[in-house]
Every structure is written in structure tokens, then in C-alpha cells.
Coordinates of N, CA and C in Angstrom, one line a residue:
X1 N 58.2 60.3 101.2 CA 58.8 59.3 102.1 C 60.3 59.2 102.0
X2 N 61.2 59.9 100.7 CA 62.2 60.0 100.8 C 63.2 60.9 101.7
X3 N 62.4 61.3 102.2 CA 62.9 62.8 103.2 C 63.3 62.2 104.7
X4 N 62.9 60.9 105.2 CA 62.3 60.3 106.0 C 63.8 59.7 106.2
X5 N 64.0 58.7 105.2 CA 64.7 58.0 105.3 C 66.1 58.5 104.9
X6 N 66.3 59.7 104.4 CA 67.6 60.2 103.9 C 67.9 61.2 105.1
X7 N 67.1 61.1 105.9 CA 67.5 62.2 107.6 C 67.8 61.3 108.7
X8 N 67.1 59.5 108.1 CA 68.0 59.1 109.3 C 68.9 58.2 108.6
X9 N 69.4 58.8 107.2 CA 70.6 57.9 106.8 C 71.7 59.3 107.3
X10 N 71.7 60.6 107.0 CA 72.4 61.6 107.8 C 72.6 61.5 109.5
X11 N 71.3 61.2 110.0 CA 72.1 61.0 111.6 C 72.7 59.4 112.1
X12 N 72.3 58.5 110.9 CA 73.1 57.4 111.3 C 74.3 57.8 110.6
X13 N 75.0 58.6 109.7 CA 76.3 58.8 109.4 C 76.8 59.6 110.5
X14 N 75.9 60.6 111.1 CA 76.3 61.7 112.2 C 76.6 60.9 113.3
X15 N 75.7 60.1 113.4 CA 76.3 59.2 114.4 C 77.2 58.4 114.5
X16 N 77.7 57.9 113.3 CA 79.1 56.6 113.1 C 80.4 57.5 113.4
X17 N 80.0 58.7 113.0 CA 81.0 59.9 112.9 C 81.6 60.1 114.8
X18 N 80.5 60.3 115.0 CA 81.0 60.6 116.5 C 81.2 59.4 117.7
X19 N 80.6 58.4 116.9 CA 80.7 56.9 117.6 C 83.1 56.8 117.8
X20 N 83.0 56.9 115.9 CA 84.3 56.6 115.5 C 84.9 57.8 116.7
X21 N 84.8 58.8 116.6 CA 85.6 59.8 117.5 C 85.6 59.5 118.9
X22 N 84.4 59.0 119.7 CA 84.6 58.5 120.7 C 85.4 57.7 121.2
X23 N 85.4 56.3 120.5 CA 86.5 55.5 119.9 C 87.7 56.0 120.2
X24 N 88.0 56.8 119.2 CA 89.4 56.9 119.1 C 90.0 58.1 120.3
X25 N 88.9 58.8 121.4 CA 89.5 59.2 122.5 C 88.8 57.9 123.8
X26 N 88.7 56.5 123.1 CA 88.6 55.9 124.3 C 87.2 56.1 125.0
X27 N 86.7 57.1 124.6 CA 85.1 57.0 125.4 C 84.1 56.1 124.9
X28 N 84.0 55.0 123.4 CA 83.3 54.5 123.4 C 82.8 53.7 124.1
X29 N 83.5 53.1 125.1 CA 82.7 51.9 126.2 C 81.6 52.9 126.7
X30 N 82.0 53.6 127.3 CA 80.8 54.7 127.9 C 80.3 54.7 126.8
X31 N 80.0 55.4 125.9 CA 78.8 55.5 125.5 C 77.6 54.3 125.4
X32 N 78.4 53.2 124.9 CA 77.6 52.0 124.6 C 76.9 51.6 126.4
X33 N 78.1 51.7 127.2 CA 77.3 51.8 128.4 C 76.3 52.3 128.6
X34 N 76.1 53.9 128.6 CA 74.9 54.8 128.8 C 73.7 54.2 128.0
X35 N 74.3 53.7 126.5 CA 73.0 52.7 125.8 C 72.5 51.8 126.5
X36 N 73.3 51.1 127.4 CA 72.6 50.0 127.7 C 71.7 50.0 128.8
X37 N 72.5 51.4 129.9 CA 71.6 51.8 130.6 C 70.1 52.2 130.1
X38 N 70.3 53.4 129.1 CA 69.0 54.1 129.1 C 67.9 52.9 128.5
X39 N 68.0 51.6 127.9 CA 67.4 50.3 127.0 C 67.5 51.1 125.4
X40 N 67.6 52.6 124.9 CA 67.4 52.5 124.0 C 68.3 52.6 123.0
X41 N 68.4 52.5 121.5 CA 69.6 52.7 120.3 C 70.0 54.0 121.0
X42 N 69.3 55.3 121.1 CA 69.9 56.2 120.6 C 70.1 57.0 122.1
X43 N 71.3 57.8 122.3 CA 71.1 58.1 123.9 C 70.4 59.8 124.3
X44 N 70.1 59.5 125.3 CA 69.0 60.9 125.4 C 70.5 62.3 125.3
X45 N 69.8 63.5 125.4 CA 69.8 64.4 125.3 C 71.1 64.6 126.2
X46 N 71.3 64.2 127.3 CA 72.2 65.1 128.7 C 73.2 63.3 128.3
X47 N 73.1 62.6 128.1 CA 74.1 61.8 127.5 C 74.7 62.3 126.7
X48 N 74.3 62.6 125.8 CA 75.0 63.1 124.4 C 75.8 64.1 125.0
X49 N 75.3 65.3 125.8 CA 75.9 66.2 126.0 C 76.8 65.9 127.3
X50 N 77.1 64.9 127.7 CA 78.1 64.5 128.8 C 79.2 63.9 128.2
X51 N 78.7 62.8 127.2 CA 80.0 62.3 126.1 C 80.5 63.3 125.7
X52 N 80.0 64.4 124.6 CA 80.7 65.8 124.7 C 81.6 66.4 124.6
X53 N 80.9 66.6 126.3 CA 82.2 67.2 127.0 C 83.5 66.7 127.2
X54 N 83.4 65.5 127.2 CA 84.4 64.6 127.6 C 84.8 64.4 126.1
X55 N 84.5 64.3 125.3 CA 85.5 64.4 123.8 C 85.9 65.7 124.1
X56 N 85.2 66.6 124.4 CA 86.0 67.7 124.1 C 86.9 67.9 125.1
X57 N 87.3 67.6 126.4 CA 88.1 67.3 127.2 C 89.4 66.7 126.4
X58 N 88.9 65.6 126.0 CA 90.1 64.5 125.5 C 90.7 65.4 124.1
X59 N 90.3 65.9 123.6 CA 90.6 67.1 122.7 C 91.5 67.7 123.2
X60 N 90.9 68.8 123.7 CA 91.4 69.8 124.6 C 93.4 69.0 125.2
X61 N 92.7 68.3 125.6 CA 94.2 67.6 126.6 C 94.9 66.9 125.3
X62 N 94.7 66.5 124.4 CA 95.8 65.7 123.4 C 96.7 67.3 122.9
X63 N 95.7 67.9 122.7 CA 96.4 69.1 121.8 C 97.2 70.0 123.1
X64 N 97.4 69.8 124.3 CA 98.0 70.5 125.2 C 98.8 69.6 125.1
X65 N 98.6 68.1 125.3 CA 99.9 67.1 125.5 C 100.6 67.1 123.6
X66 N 100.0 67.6 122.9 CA 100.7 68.1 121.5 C 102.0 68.9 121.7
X67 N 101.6 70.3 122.3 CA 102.2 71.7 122.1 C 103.4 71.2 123.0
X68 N 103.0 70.2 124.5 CA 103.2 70.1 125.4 C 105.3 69.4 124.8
X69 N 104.6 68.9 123.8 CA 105.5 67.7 123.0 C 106.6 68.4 122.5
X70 N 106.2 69.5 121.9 CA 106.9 69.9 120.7 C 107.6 71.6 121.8
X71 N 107.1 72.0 123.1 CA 108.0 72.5 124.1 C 109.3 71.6 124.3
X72 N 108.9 70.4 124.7 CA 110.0 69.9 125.2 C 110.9 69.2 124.1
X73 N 110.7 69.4 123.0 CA 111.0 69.1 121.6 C 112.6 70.2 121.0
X74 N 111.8 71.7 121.5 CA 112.6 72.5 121.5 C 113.4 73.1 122.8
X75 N 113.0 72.8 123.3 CA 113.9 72.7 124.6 C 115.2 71.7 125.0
X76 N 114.7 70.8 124.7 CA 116.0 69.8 124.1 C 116.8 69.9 122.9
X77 N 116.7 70.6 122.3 CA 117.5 71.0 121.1 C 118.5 72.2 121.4
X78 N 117.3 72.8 122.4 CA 118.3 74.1 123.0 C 119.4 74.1 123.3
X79 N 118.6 72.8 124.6 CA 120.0 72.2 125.5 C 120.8 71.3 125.3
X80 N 120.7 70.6 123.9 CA 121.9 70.2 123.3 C 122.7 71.1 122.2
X81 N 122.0 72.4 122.2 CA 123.0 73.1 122.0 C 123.6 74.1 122.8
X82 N 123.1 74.2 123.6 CA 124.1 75.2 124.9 C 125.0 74.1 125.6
X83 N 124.9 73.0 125.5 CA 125.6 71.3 125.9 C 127.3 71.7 125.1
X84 N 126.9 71.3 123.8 CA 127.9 71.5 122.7 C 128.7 73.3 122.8
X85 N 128.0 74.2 123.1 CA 128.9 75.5 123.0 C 129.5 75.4 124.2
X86 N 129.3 74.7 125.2 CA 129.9 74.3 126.5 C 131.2 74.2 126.4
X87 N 130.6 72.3 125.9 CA 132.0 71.8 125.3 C 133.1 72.6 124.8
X88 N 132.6 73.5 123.7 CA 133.7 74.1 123.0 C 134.5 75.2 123.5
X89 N 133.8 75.5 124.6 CA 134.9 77.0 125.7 C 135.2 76.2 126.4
X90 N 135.0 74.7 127.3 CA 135.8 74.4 127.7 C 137.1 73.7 126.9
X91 N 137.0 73.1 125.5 CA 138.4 72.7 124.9 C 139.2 74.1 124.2
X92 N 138.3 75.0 124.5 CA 139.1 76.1 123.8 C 139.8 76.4 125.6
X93 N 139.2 76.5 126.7 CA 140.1 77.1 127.8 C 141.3 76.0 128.4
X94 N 141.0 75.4 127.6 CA 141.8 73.6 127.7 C 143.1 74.0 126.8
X95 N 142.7 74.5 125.8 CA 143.5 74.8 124.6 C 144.5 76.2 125.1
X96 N 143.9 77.2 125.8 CA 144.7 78.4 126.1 C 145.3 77.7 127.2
X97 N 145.3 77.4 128.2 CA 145.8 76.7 129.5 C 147.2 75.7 128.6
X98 N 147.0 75.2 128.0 CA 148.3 74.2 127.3 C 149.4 75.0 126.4
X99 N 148.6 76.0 125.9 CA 149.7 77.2 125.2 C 150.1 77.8 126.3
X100 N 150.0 78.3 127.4 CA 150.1 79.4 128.2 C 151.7 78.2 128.9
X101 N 151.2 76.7 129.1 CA 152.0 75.8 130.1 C 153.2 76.0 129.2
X102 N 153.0 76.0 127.7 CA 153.9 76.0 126.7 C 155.1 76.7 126.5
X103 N 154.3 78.3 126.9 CA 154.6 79.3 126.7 C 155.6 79.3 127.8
X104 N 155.2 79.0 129.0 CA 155.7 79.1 130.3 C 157.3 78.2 130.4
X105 N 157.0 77.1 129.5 CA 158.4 76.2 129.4 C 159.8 76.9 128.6
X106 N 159.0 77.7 127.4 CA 159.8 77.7 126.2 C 160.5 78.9 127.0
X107 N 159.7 80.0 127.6 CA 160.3 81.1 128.5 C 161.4 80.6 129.6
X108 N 161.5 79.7 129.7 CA 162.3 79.2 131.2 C 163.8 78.5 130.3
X109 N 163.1 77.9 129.3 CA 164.3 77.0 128.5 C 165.3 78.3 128.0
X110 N 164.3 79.3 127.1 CA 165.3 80.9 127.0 C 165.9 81.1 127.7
X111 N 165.3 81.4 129.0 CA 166.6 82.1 130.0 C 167.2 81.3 130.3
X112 N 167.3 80.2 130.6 CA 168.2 78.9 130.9 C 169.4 78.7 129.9
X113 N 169.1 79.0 128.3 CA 170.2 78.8 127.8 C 170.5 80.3 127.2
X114 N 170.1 81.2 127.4 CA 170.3 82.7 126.5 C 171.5 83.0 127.1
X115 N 172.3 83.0 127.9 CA 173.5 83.3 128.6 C 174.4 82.5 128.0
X116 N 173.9 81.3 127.0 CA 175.2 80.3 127.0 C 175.4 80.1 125.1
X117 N 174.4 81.4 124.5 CA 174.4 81.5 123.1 C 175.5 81.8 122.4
X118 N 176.1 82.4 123.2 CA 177.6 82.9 122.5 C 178.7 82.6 122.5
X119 N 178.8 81.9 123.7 CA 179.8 81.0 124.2 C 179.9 79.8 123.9
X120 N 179.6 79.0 123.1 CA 179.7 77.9 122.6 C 181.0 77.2 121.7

């Protein structure tokens, strides 16, 4: 008689097991619903196998909205760093553009006074 009772202390654990999983993808109402439809504790056969599918749906989709997470995770890292090397060719062409204006003055101030170097 102990064989009896220690197979439905295993499916009432198998069952808390998959109760708790339902749960935590949100399908418990439904199942308890389908309980209350069928009148009995435990749900038939093509119940069981319709909740399931639908955990395994809700599965399936957490772990896509996972990968899904950790795409856009690194994609944003990318483009805060092609952001920043941006930045930096533009203060570097910021940077050549202001030597060049520089360059352009100090050359004009030369010839402007190079004729008047010796004569002073």
C-alpha cells in the first residue's frame, strides 16, 4: 500500500511543479479554469496537452524576447561606439581646419612683413 501513496505523492509534486510553471508564464488562470470546467481535481489528457503547448510557447517567446534583449544590447554598444569615433574625426577635422586657418594667417602676416625685415 506504500507504492500507492508514494506515486501520488510524485504526481502531486509533478503536478505543483507544473502548476508553479504555469504560474509563472501566466497560464495558471486557465488551467484552474479548464478544472473547473471539466468538475474534476485533475485535467484530462488533451488539457494537459493544450496548457503545454502554451508553456512551451511562453518559453519559446521569453527566450527569443531573451536573445532578442541582449541583440539590442549589443547593438547599442556598437552604436555608441561608432557615435564616439564620429565625434573624434569630427574634432580631429575641426582640429586640421583651425591649423590650416592658422597656417593660412601666419603665411599672409610672412609676406606682409618679410620685405620690411631688414629695413628696420
Amino acid at each position: 500500500m506504500a507504492e500507492p501513496t508514494a506515486g501520488a505523492a510524485r504526481r502531486g509534486a509533478k503536478r505543483q511543479k507544473i502548476m508553479s510553471l504555469l504560474e509563472a508564464c501566466g497560464l495558471d488562470k486557465e488551467a484552474n479554469r479548464l478544472q473547473t470546467l471539466s468538475g474534476s481535481a485533475a485535467l484530462a489528457a488533451p488539457q494537459c496537452q493544450a496548457l503545454c503547448l502554451q508553456l512551451v510557447r511562453q518559453v519559446e517567446l521569453q527566450r527569443e524576447l531573451t536573445e532578442l534583449r541582449a541583440a539590442e544590447d549589443r547593438q547599442a554598444a556598437e552604436l555608441e561606439g561608432r557615435l564616439k569615433k564620429s565625434l573624434e574625426m569630427e574634432a580631429k577635422v575641426e582640429a586640421k581646419r583651425l591649423l590650416l586657418e592658422v597656417r593660412n594667417v601666419l603665411d599672409a602676416w610672412d609676406a606682409e612683413h618679410s620685405g620690411t625685415r631688414g629695413h628696420t
